[in-house]
Coordinates of C-alpha atoms in Angstrom, one line a residue:
M7 CA -8.4 -13.6 3.3
A8 CA -4.7 -13.3 3.2
E9 CA -2.8 -15.3 5.8
Q10 CA 0.8 -15.3 6.9
H11 CA 2.7 -18.2 8.4
Q12 CA 5.3 -16.4 10.4
S13 CA 5.2 -16.3 14.1
A14 CA 6.6 -12.8 14.4
S15 CA 7.4 -10.0 12.1
P16 CA 11.1 -9.6 11.3
E17 CA 12.8 -6.4 12.4
I18 CA 13.1 -3.5 10.0
D19 CA 16.5 -2.0 9.4
A20 CA 15.7 1.6 8.5
S21 CA 19.4 2.4 7.9
L22 CA 19.5 0.2 4.8
P23 CA 17.7 1.1 1.6
H24 CA 15.2 -1.4 0.3
S25 CA 13.8 -1.6 -3.3
A26 CA 10.2 -2.0 -2.1
R27 CA 10.4 1.2 -0.1
I28 CA 12.3 3.0 -2.9
Y29 CA 9.5 2.1 -5.3
D30 CA 6.9 3.2 -2.7
Y31 CA 8.6 6.6 -2.5
W32 CA 8.6 7.0 -6.3
L33 CA 5.0 6.0 -6.5
G34 CA 4.0 8.6 -3.9
G35 CA 3.8 6.4 -0.9
K36 CA 4.8 7.2 2.7
D37 CA 6.2 3.8 3.8
N38 CA 9.9 4.7 3.4
F39 CA 12.8 5.9 5.4
A40 CA 15.6 8.5 4.9
A41 CA 17.9 5.8 3.5
D42 CA 15.3 4.8 0.9
R43 CA 14.6 8.4 0.0
A44 CA 18.3 9.3 -0.4
V45 CA 18.9 6.4 -2.9
A46 CA 15.6 7.2 -4.6
E47 CA 16.5 10.8 -5.2
A48 CA 20.0 9.9 -6.3
L49 CA 18.6 7.5 -8.9
A50 CA 16.1 10.1 -10.0
A51 CA 18.9 12.6 -10.4
A52 CA 20.6 10.1 -12.8
I53 CA 17.3 9.2 -14.6
P54 CA 14.8 12.0 -14.1
T55 CA 11.9 9.9 -15.6
I56 CA 12.5 7.0 -13.2
R57 CA 9.2 7.6 -11.3
A58 CA 7.3 7.2 -14.5
M59 CA 9.3 4.0 -15.3
A60 CA 8.3 2.6 -11.9
A61 CA 4.7 3.2 -12.8
E62 CA 5.2 1.5 -16.1
N63 CA 6.2 -1.7 -14.3
R64 CA 2.8 -1.6 -12.4
H65 CA 0.9 -1.1 -15.7
F66 CA 2.7 -4.1 -17.1
V67 CA 1.6 -6.2 -14.2
H68 CA -2.0 -5.3 -14.8
R69 CA -1.8 -6.0 -18.6
M70 CA 0.0 -9.3 -18.0
A71 CA -2.5 -10.4 -15.4
R72 CA -5.5 -9.6 -17.5
H73 CA -4.0 -11.3 -20.6
L74 CA -3.0 -14.5 -18.8
V75 CA -6.4 -14.8 -17.0
V76 CA -8.5 -14.0 -20.1
K77 CA -6.5 -15.5 -22.9
A78 CA -4.5 -18.3 -21.2
G79 CA -7.0 -19.3 -18.5
V80 CA -4.4 -18.9 -15.7
R81 CA -5.9 -19.1 -12.2
Q82 CA -2.8 -19.2 -10.1
F83 CA 0.0 -16.6 -9.6
L84 CA 3.3 -16.6 -7.7
D85 CA 4.5 -13.0 -7.5
I86 CA 8.0 -12.6 -6.1
G87 CA 9.3 -9.2 -5.2
T88 CA 5.8 -7.9 -4.6
G89 CA 6.7 -4.6 -3.1
I90 CA 4.4 -2.5 -0.9
P91 CA 0.8 -3.0 -2.0
T92 CA -0.4 -0.4 -4.6
R93 CA -3.9 -0.8 -5.6
P94 CA -5.0 -2.5 -7.7
N95 CA -2.9 -5.4 -6.6
L96 CA -2.3 -8.3 -8.9
H97 CA -4.9 -10.5 -7.2
E98 CA -7.5 -7.7 -7.5
V99 CA -6.9 -7.4 -11.2
A100 CA -7.1 -11.2 -11.7
Q101 CA -10.0 -11.8 -9.4
Q102 CA -12.1 -9.1 -11.0
I103 CA -12.1 -11.3 -14.0
A104 CA -11.9 -14.7 -12.4
P105 CA -12.9 -14.5 -8.7
E106 CA -11.5 -18.0 -8.0
T107 CA -7.9 -17.0 -8.8
R108 CA -5.3 -17.8 -6.2
V109 CA -2.2 -15.6 -5.6
V110 CA 0.9 -16.1 -3.4
Y111 CA 3.0 -12.9 -2.9
V112 CA 6.6 -13.1 -1.8
D113 CA 8.9 -10.3 -0.5
N114 CA 11.6 -9.9 2.1
D115 CA 10.8 -6.4 3.4
P116 CA 9.1 -6.4 6.8
I117 CA 7.0 -3.4 5.8
V118 CA 5.5 -5.3 2.9
L119 CA 4.6 -8.0 5.5
V120 CA 2.7 -5.5 7.6
H121 CA 0.8 -4.1 4.7
A122 CA 0.1 -7.6 3.3
R123 CA -1.8 -8.5 6.4
A124 CA -4.1 -5.5 6.0
L125 CA -4.5 -5.0 2.3
M126 CA -4.1 -8.3 0.4
I127 CA -7.7 -9.4 0.9
S128 CA -9.0 -12.0 -1.5
T129 CA -12.4 -12.8 -2.8
E130 CA -14.3 -15.6 -1.0
Q131 CA -14.0 -17.8 -4.1
G132 CA -10.2 -17.3 -4.4
R133 CA -7.3 -16.9 -2.1
S134 CA -4.5 -14.4 -1.5
E135 CA -1.5 -15.3 0.7
Y136 CA 1.8 -13.7 1.6
L137 CA 5.1 -15.2 2.7
H138 CA 8.2 -13.4 3.9
A139 CA 11.1 -15.0 2.0
D140 CA 14.0 -14.2 -0.3
L141 CA 14.5 -15.0 -4.0
R142 CA 18.0 -16.2 -3.2
E143 CA 16.4 -19.2 -1.4
P144 CA 13.9 -20.5 -4.0
E145 CA 13.6 -23.9 -2.4
K146 CA 12.3 -22.3 0.8
I147 CA 9.7 -20.4 -1.1
L148 CA 8.5 -23.6 -2.8
Q149 CA 8.3 -25.5 0.5
D150 CA 6.6 -22.8 2.5
P151 CA 3.1 -23.7 3.8
A152 CA 1.7 -20.4 2.5
L153 CA 2.6 -21.6 -1.0
T154 CA 1.9 -25.3 -0.7
G155 CA -1.5 -24.6 1.0
T156 CA -2.6 -22.2 -1.7
L157 CA -1.2 -23.2 -5.1
D158 CA -1.6 -26.5 -6.8
L159 CA 1.7 -27.1 -8.5
D160 CA 0.2 -29.8 -10.6
Q161 CA -1.8 -27.1 -12.4
P162 CA -0.4 -24.1 -14.3
V163 CA 1.0 -21.2 -12.4
A164 CA 2.1 -17.8 -13.6
L165 CA 5.5 -16.8 -12.0
S166 CA 5.8 -13.0 -11.8
L167 CA 9.3 -11.4 -11.4
I168 CA 8.8 -7.7 -11.8
A169 CA 11.8 -5.4 -11.4
I170 CA 13.4 -7.8 -8.9
L171 CA 16.2 -9.7 -10.7
M172 CA 18.3 -6.5 -10.9
L173 CA 18.9 -6.9 -7.1
L174 CA 20.9 -10.1 -7.6
K175 CA 24.5 -9.9 -8.8
D176 CA 25.7 -12.3 -11.4
A177 CA 27.7 -14.1 -8.6
D178 CA 24.3 -14.8 -7.0
D179 CA 23.4 -16.8 -10.1
P180 CA 19.9 -15.3 -10.7
W181 CA 19.4 -17.5 -13.7
G182 CA 19.9 -20.6 -11.5
K183 CA 17.6 -19.3 -8.8
V184 CA 14.8 -18.5 -11.3
R185 CA 15.3 -21.9 -12.9
V186 CA 14.6 -23.7 -9.6
L187 CA 11.2 -22.0 -9.5
M188 CA 10.5 -22.5 -13.2
D189 CA 11.4 -26.2 -13.0
A190 CA 8.9 -26.7 -10.1
L191 CA 6.0 -25.5 -12.3
P192 CA 4.0 -27.8 -14.6
S193 CA 3.6 -27.6 -18.4
G194 CA 1.3 -24.7 -19.3
S195 CA 2.8 -22.4 -16.7
Y196 CA 4.0 -18.9 -17.5
V197 CA 6.9 -16.7 -16.3
A198 CA 6.7 -12.9 -16.6
I199 CA 9.8 -10.7 -16.2
T200 CA 10.7 -7.1 -16.3
H201 CA 14.3 -6.1 -15.9
P202 CA 16.2 -2.7 -16.1
T203 CA 18.7 -2.4 -18.9
A204 CA 21.5 -0.1 -20.1
D205 CA 20.7 -0.9 -23.7
F206 CA 18.6 2.2 -24.2
D207 CA 20.7 4.8 -22.4
P208 CA 24.1 3.4 -21.2
E209 CA 25.3 6.7 -19.7
A210 CA 22.2 7.4 -17.6
M211 CA 22.0 3.8 -16.4
A212 CA 25.7 3.8 -15.4
A213 CA 25.0 6.9 -13.3
A214 CA 22.1 5.1 -11.7
V215 CA 24.2 2.1 -10.9
S216 CA 26.9 4.3 -9.3
S217 CA 24.3 6.1 -7.2
A218 CA 22.7 2.8 -6.0
T219 CA 26.2 1.4 -5.2
Q220 CA 27.1 4.5 -3.2
G221 CA 23.8 4.1 -1.3
G222 CA 24.5 0.5 -0.4
M223 CA 22.1 -1.1 -2.8
T224 CA 22.7 -3.6 -5.6
L225 CA 21.5 -2.6 -9.1
V226 CA 22.5 -4.8 -12.0
P227 CA 21.1 -3.7 -15.4
R228 CA 21.2 -6.5 -18.0
S229 CA 21.2 -6.6 -21.8
E230 CA 18.5 -8.1 -23.9
A231 CA 20.5 -11.3 -24.4
E232 CA 21.1 -11.6 -20.6
V233 CA 17.3 -11.2 -20.0
A234 CA 16.6 -13.7 -22.7
R235 CA 18.6 -16.3 -20.7
F236 CA 15.9 -16.4 -18.1
F237 CA 13.3 -17.6 -20.6
E238 CA 15.5 -20.4 -22.2
G239 CA 13.5 -23.5 -23.0
W240 CA 10.1 -21.7 -22.6
E241 CA 8.0 -20.3 -25.5
L242 CA 7.8 -16.5 -25.6
I243 CA 4.4 -15.2 -26.3
E244 CA 3.8 -12.2 -28.5
P245 CA 5.2 -9.6 -28.6
G246 CA 8.4 -11.4 -27.3
I247 CA 11.1 -9.6 -25.3
V248 CA 10.4 -5.9 -25.8
P249 CA 10.6 -2.6 -23.9
V250 CA 8.2 -2.8 -21.0
M251 CA 5.9 -0.1 -22.5
A252 CA 5.7 -2.0 -25.8
W253 CA 4.5 -5.2 -24.1
Q254 CA 1.0 -4.8 -25.5
P255 CA -0.2 -8.3 -26.6
D256 CA -3.5 -6.8 -27.7
G257 CA -1.9 -4.3 -30.0
G258 CA -1.2 -0.6 -29.7
G259 CA 1.6 0.9 -27.6
P260 CA 3.4 4.2 -26.9
S261 CA 5.1 6.3 -29.5
D262 CA 8.5 6.0 -27.7
P263 CA 8.6 2.6 -26.0
H264 CA 12.3 3.1 -25.1
A265 CA 11.3 5.9 -22.6
A266 CA 11.3 3.3 -19.8
Y267 CA 14.6 1.5 -19.5
Y268 CA 13.2 -2.0 -18.9
W269 CA 13.0 -5.2 -21.0
A270 CA 9.8 -7.2 -20.5
G271 CA 8.6 -10.6 -21.6
V272 CA 6.2 -13.5 -20.9
A273 CA 6.9 -17.1 -21.8
R274 CA 4.9 -20.4 -21.6
K275 CA 6.4 -23.7 -20.4
P276 CA 5.9 -26.3 -23.1

């Protein structure tokens, strides 16, 4: 069963938009506030298909989890930027195949914390934990009892960073923050990333960035080369860094993979 190691829930600031609640709104959820809906609608005005793009990120998580559990034998996941739970959750997908799988979820939205307590229930054989933390402080994530008591960092771990790195400005050094986490994982571990980009439609993405900025939210699209920097030193698995809809390691794919403005990739630590 999921456990949390915080003595009290942090306060929710409903006046500030949060990415987890914006995604919740796009995906048809009800755990969002006026500030979240305002930014969500402004982004949708800039990119009318953005709701479908949010759903494509969830589909990627499911494909990635199934592939790593079945083909790579992964039994441990560290998912940062979890968002409000939308079933099936990562641990449900993985544990359906391998019930002993262990998953640690990380997010910094108090609403996610509340839902994690109720919905992130593990199999008896495995374990599902949630910790309230920020990607900007990777050392704290690695030292948290929720992580150290759940994951064995001497065994391979799949680090999942889905549509989260866009919230860090270049000045925050997202590459350095991610590298701290990657360096803590042993050989045979994996990292999975999706990241919005202006490569497919610069005008629409510029409008989205402007809308997010006006709403008080950071949104940093990055190029294929900038996304590739996150994977440096690790071995990309097929099909490499591709549009998120085209990340289909078992073949197939959509007729227009550029319809979702995200790069995606999964890499293995040598």
